Amino acid sequence: MIDTCTLLLQLNDVQQVAMVRAAFIDYALILLERSRETLDAWETVHLANAIGALSLNVHALQQPTSAWLRLALSDIERALMPPAHRPAPDVIRSIQNEWPTLQQLRDAIESIATEIDHFPNRMT
């Protein structure tokens, strides 16, 4: 499991941005692989948000920056929130037709990994 608190603390030093990005990518790919058949709406939405925030971080004009990366870590943590602690499911159901597929999520994270020259073993 990813230790988002430790990674967030490491972002206080912008020289750690590349390492945090790599750790995020590795973990997101592991999570997608493990959740292949069981990814629910809550997890899908928050993983998509996390990947989008990572992309914004990678494409920020000023580099290195922790902007957006903190949000990416926050969203991946929310994706892992136990169902009993989540808000009412109606909020997520309302956007059901707009959910990205597992393959779209994997493609997005792998695209970012390629951009930052990070090639985890789990990429397929």
XYZ file of N, CA and C in Angstrom:
372
model
N 0.841 -1.191 0.000
C 0.000 0.000 0.000
C 0.884 1.252 0.000
N 0.445 2.263 -0.675
C 1.183 3.522 -0.760
C 1.037 4.286 0.553
N 2.121 4.882 0.998
C 2.092 5.698 2.205
C 2.014 7.157 1.760
N 0.799 7.643 1.551
C 0.624 8.997 1.026
C 1.141 10.047 1.985
N 1.059 9.797 3.283
C 1.560 10.778 4.259
C 3.065 10.988 4.090
N 3.793 9.901 3.937
C 5.248 9.999 3.747
C 5.561 10.721 2.442
N 4.838 10.364 1.381
C 5.080 11.014 0.089
C 4.748 12.500 0.150
N 3.668 12.854 0.831
C 3.317 14.270 0.974
C 4.407 15.029 1.716
N 4.955 14.430 2.749
C 6.049 15.068 3.492
C 7.278 15.237 2.603
N 7.551 14.267 1.766
C 8.703 14.359 0.877
C 8.534 15.481 -0.143
N 7.297 15.860 -0.434
C 7.068 16.942 -1.391
C 7.453 18.307 -0.840
N 7.744 18.386 0.445
C 8.253 19.643 0.988
C 9.604 19.990 0.375
N 10.284 18.996 -0.176
C 11.541 19.182 -0.899
C 11.242 18.930 -2.373
N 11.188 19.981 -3.179
C 10.804 19.819 -4.587
C 11.773 18.922 -5.358
N 12.940 18.659 -4.802
C 13.871 17.744 -5.467
C 13.369 16.300 -5.423
N 12.344 16.042 -4.605
C 11.777 14.701 -4.479
C 10.590 14.466 -5.422
N 10.234 15.465 -6.212
C 9.066 15.365 -7.084
C 9.156 14.154 -8.017
N 10.288 13.958 -8.655
C 10.435 12.841 -9.597
C 10.228 11.501 -8.891
N 10.768 11.366 -7.699
C 10.617 10.126 -6.948
C 9.156 9.898 -6.569
N 8.460 10.949 -6.151
C 7.050 10.823 -5.766
C 6.208 10.474 -6.988
N 6.483 11.089 -8.118
C 5.754 10.755 -9.350
C 5.924 9.269 -9.677
N 7.154 8.803 -9.610
C 7.434 7.393 -9.917
C 6.713 6.464 -8.948
N 6.747 6.784 -7.661
C 6.060 5.961 -6.656
C 4.558 5.947 -6.921
N 4.011 7.101 -7.281
C 2.581 7.196 -7.602
C 2.243 6.291 -8.786
N 3.023 6.376 -9.846
C 2.772 5.579 -11.046
C 2.843 4.089 -10.728
N 3.888 3.689 -10.018
C 4.027 2.272 -9.659
C 2.806 1.795 -8.884
N 2.395 2.583 -7.920
C 1.272 2.173 -7.092
C -0.036 2.154 -7.878
N -0.253 3.154 -8.711
C -1.489 3.206 -9.498
C -1.593 1.992 -10.419
N -0.484 1.591 -11.030
C -0.512 0.422 -11.901
C -0.771 -0.862 -11.115
N -0.189 -0.966 -9.938
C -0.461 -2.131 -9.081
C -1.931 -2.157 -8.702
N -2.451 -1.012 -8.315
C -3.860 -0.929 -7.918
C -4.781 -1.302 -9.077
N -4.481 -0.827 -10.264
C -5.306 -1.161 -11.430
C -5.234 -2.655 -11.742
N -4.060 -3.232 -11.608
C -3.913 -4.664 -11.877
C -4.682 -5.496 -10.852
N -4.574 -5.132 -9.587
C -5.273 -5.864 -8.525
C -6.788 -5.726 -8.644
N -7.237 -4.570 -9.103
C -8.664 -4.260 -9.128
C -9.301 -4.540 -10.478
N -8.622 -5.273 -11.316
C -9.068 -5.481 -12.690
C -10.560 -5.803 -12.801
N -11.056 -6.688 -11.967
C -12.451 -7.106 -12.056
C -13.358 -6.434 -11.027
N -12.782 -5.744 -10.046
C -13.596 -5.259 -8.937
C -13.601 -3.745 -8.778
N -13.027 -3.022 -9.702
C -12.966 -1.565 -9.584
C -14.378 -0.996 -9.582
N -14.760 -0.344 -8.487
C -16.115 0.199 -8.418
C -16.119 1.662 -8.846
N -17.289 2.254 -8.878
C -17.450 3.624 -9.363
C -16.625 4.613 -8.555
N -16.666 4.491 -7.239
C -15.918 5.396 -6.368
C -14.430 5.332 -6.698
N -13.901 4.125 -6.773
C -12.475 3.950 -7.056
C -12.120 4.473 -8.442
N -12.980 4.207 -9.415
C -12.738 4.659 -10.781
C -12.666 6.173 -10.864
N -13.622 6.849 -10.277
C -13.664 8.311 -10.328
C -12.434 8.911 -9.655
N -12.073 8.404 -8.493
C -10.932 8.983 -7.781
C -9.597 8.620 -8.425
N -9.494 7.439 -9.003
C -8.278 7.112 -9.748
C -8.149 7.994 -10.988
N -9.249 8.211 -11.673
C -9.222 9.094 -12.847
C -8.816 10.513 -12.444
N -9.363 10.998 -11.344
C -8.980 12.330 -10.851
C -7.502 12.375 -10.474
N -7.020 11.312 -9.829
C -5.621 11.262 -9.416
C -4.693 11.269 -10.627
N -5.035 10.497 -11.639
C -4.217 10.443 -12.850
C -4.256 11.790 -13.572
N -5.415 12.409 -13.603
C -5.515 13.745 -14.212
C -4.667 14.769 -13.480
N -4.674 14.721 -12.159
C -3.858 15.656 -11.370
C -2.369 15.393 -11.594
N -1.993 14.124 -11.713
C -0.588 13.804 -12.006
C -0.194 14.376 -13.364
N -1.061 14.251 -14.339
C -0.782 14.803 -15.665
C -0.601 16.322 -15.597
N -1.457 16.988 -14.840
C -1.312 18.442 -14.678
C 0.015 18.786 -13.999
N 0.433 17.956 -13.064
C 1.718 18.175 -12.403
C 2.869 18.029 -13.400
N 2.830 16.980 -14.193
C 3.901 16.718 -15.159
C 3.969 17.825 -16.210
N 2.801 18.376 -16.576
C 2.758 19.390 -17.634
C 2.784 20.829 -17.122
N 2.968 21.021 -15.832
C 3.037 22.379 -15.290
C 4.227 23.114 -15.908
N 4.050 24.392 -16.161
C 5.115 25.168 -16.792
C 6.355 25.288 -15.907
N 6.138 25.479 -14.626
C 7.263 25.612 -13.695
C 7.603 24.228 -13.151
N 8.828 23.786 -13.349
C 9.276 22.471 -12.892
C 10.568 22.619 -12.099
N 10.833 21.813 -11.128
C 9.909 20.834 -10.553
C 8.883 21.537 -9.669
N 7.711 20.948 -9.572
C 6.656 21.527 -8.753
C 5.849 20.419 -8.085
N 5.371 20.722 -6.902
C 4.502 19.757 -6.223
C 3.033 20.112 -6.434
N 2.792 21.235 -7.144
C 1.409 21.600 -7.448
C 0.767 20.447 -8.211
N -0.427 20.143 -7.917
C -1.232 19.074 -8.492
C -0.829 17.695 -7.979
N 0.427 17.502 -7.633
C 0.857 16.194 -7.165
C 0.257 15.884 -5.799
N 0.100 16.909 -4.989
C -0.557 16.712 -3.682
C -2.016 16.277 -3.873
N -2.687 16.861 -4.853
C -4.060 16.470 -5.151
C -4.107 15.035 -5.686
N -3.151 14.665 -6.512
C -3.091 13.298 -7.029
C -2.981 12.297 -5.882
N -2.132 12.592 -4.923
C -1.969 11.708 -3.766
C -3.236 11.660 -2.926
N -3.883 12.792 -2.789
C -5.126 12.847 -2.022
C -6.215 12.001 -2.689
N -6.303 12.095 -4.011
C -7.328 11.336 -4.720
C -7.054 9.839 -4.722
N -5.794 9.450 -4.803
C -5.526 8.012 -4.774
C -5.835 7.460 -3.383
N -5.620 8.278 -2.366
C -5.982 7.867 -1.009
C -7.505 7.723 -0.879
N -8.233 8.632 -1.485
C -9.698 8.547 -1.465
C -10.199 7.315 -2.213
N -9.520 6.954 -3.281
C -9.918 5.755 -4.030
C -9.865 4.516 -3.136
N -8.975 4.540 -2.167
C -8.796 3.390 -1.277
C -9.681 3.436 -0.039
N -10.467 4.478 0.087
C -11.343 4.623 1.251
C -12.326 3.456 1.327
N -12.451 2.844 2.499
C -13.404 1.738 2.641
C -14.835 2.203 2.352
N -15.636 1.345 1.727
C -17.007 1.721 1.356
C -17.828 2.297 2.512
N -17.627 1.820 3.703
C -18.406 2.304 4.852
C -18.119 3.774 5.173
N -16.998 4.285 4.731
C -16.618 5.674 5.019
C -16.889 6.632 3.864
N -17.451 6.127 2.797
C -17.702 6.950 1.617
C -19.045 7.658 1.725
N -19.190 8.804 1.033
C -20.492 9.482 1.006
C -21.520 8.675 0.214
N -22.712 9.153 0.187
C -23.815 8.472 -0.489
C -23.444 8.100 -1.924
N -23.760 6.882 -2.339
C -23.388 6.437 -3.690
C -24.123 7.165 -4.810
N -25.199 7.864 -4.520
C -25.947 8.560 -5.566
C -25.097 9.609 -6.274
N -24.162 10.202 -5.563
C -23.298 11.219 -6.161
C -22.487 10.609 -7.288
N -21.949 9.447 -7.063
C -21.132 8.783 -8.070
C -22.001 8.192 -9.184
N -23.123 7.623 -8.848
C -23.999 7.027 -9.862
C -24.465 8.042 -10.897
N -24.561 9.292 -10.518
C -25.078 10.303 -11.440
C -24.167 10.507 -12.651
N -22.912 10.098 -12.559
C -21.998 10.256 -13.694
C -21.573 8.900 -14.264
N -22.354 7.884 -14.015
C -22.005 6.514 -14.381
C -21.616 6.367 -15.851
N -22.296 7.017 -16.748
C -22.006 6.862 -18.172
C -20.712 7.544 -18.599
N -20.119 8.337 -17.702
C -18.893 9.049 -18.033
C -17.652 8.410 -17.425
N -17.796 7.271 -16.764
C -16.646 6.636 -16.134
C -15.649 6.177 -17.174
N -14.371 6.381 -16.909
C -13.369 5.813 -17.818
C -13.280 4.306 -17.590
N -12.860 3.597 -18.608
C -12.675 2.155 -18.461
C -11.337 1.887 -17.788
N -11.160 0.672 -17.322
C -9.889 0.264 -16.728
C -8.766 0.455 -17.734
N -9.000 0.117 -18.981
C -7.966 0.272 -20.011
C -7.639 1.746 -20.244
N -8.640 2.612 -20.217
C -8.370 4.047 -20.375
C -7.524 4.572 -19.221
N -7.815 4.114 -18.008
C -7.007 4.526 -16.852
C -5.572 4.034 -17.005
N -5.415 2.770 -17.377
C -4.075 2.203 -17.564
C -3.328 2.950 -18.668
N -3.985 3.219 -19.779
C -3.352 3.943 -20.882
C -2.896 5.331 -20.443
N -3.728 6.003 -19.652
C -3.385 7.354 -19.199
C -2.156 7.339 -18.295
N -2.117 6.423 -17.342
C -0.980 6.389 -16.421
C 0.280 5.936 -17.151
N 0.158 5.006 -18.080
C 1.325 4.558 -18.835
C 1.851 5.668 -19.755
N 0.956 6.483 -20.278
C 1.367 7.613 -21.108
C 2.198 8.603 -20.299
N 1.753 8.878 -19.081
C 2.500 9.788 -18.206
C 3.840 9.162 -17.836
N 3.845 7.864 -17.541
C 5.095 7.178 -17.199
C 6.101 7.308 -18.342
N 5.634 7.162 -19.558
C 6.512 7.291 -20.716
C 7.060 8.716 -20.824
N 6.211 9.698 -20.582
C 6.642 11.097 -20.665
C 7.760 11.423 -19.683
N 7.722 10.823 -18.512
C 8.744 11.142 -17.510
C 9.836 10.069 -17.466
N 9.871 9.230 -18.496
C 10.874 8.172 -18.609
C 10.900 7.249 -17.404
N 9.731 6.872 -16.950
C 9.605 5.914 -15.851
C 8.900 4.688 -16.408
N 9.593 3.571 -16.439
C 9.066 2.376 -17.054
C 8.967 1.256 -16.028
N 7.848 1.248 -15.281
C 7.671 0.208 -14.267
C 7.531 -1.171 -14.910
N 7.898 -2.189 -14.176
C 7.803 -3.567 -14.677
C 6.380 -3.989 -14.962
N 5.400 -3.342 -14.343
C 4.014 -3.783 -14.443
C 3.325 -3.306 -15.718
N 3.981 -2.466 -16.509
C 3.337 -1.974 -17.723
C 3.158 -3.123 -18.708
N 1.945 -3.228 -19.262
C 1.653 -4.298 -20.226
C 1.088 -3.710 -21.497
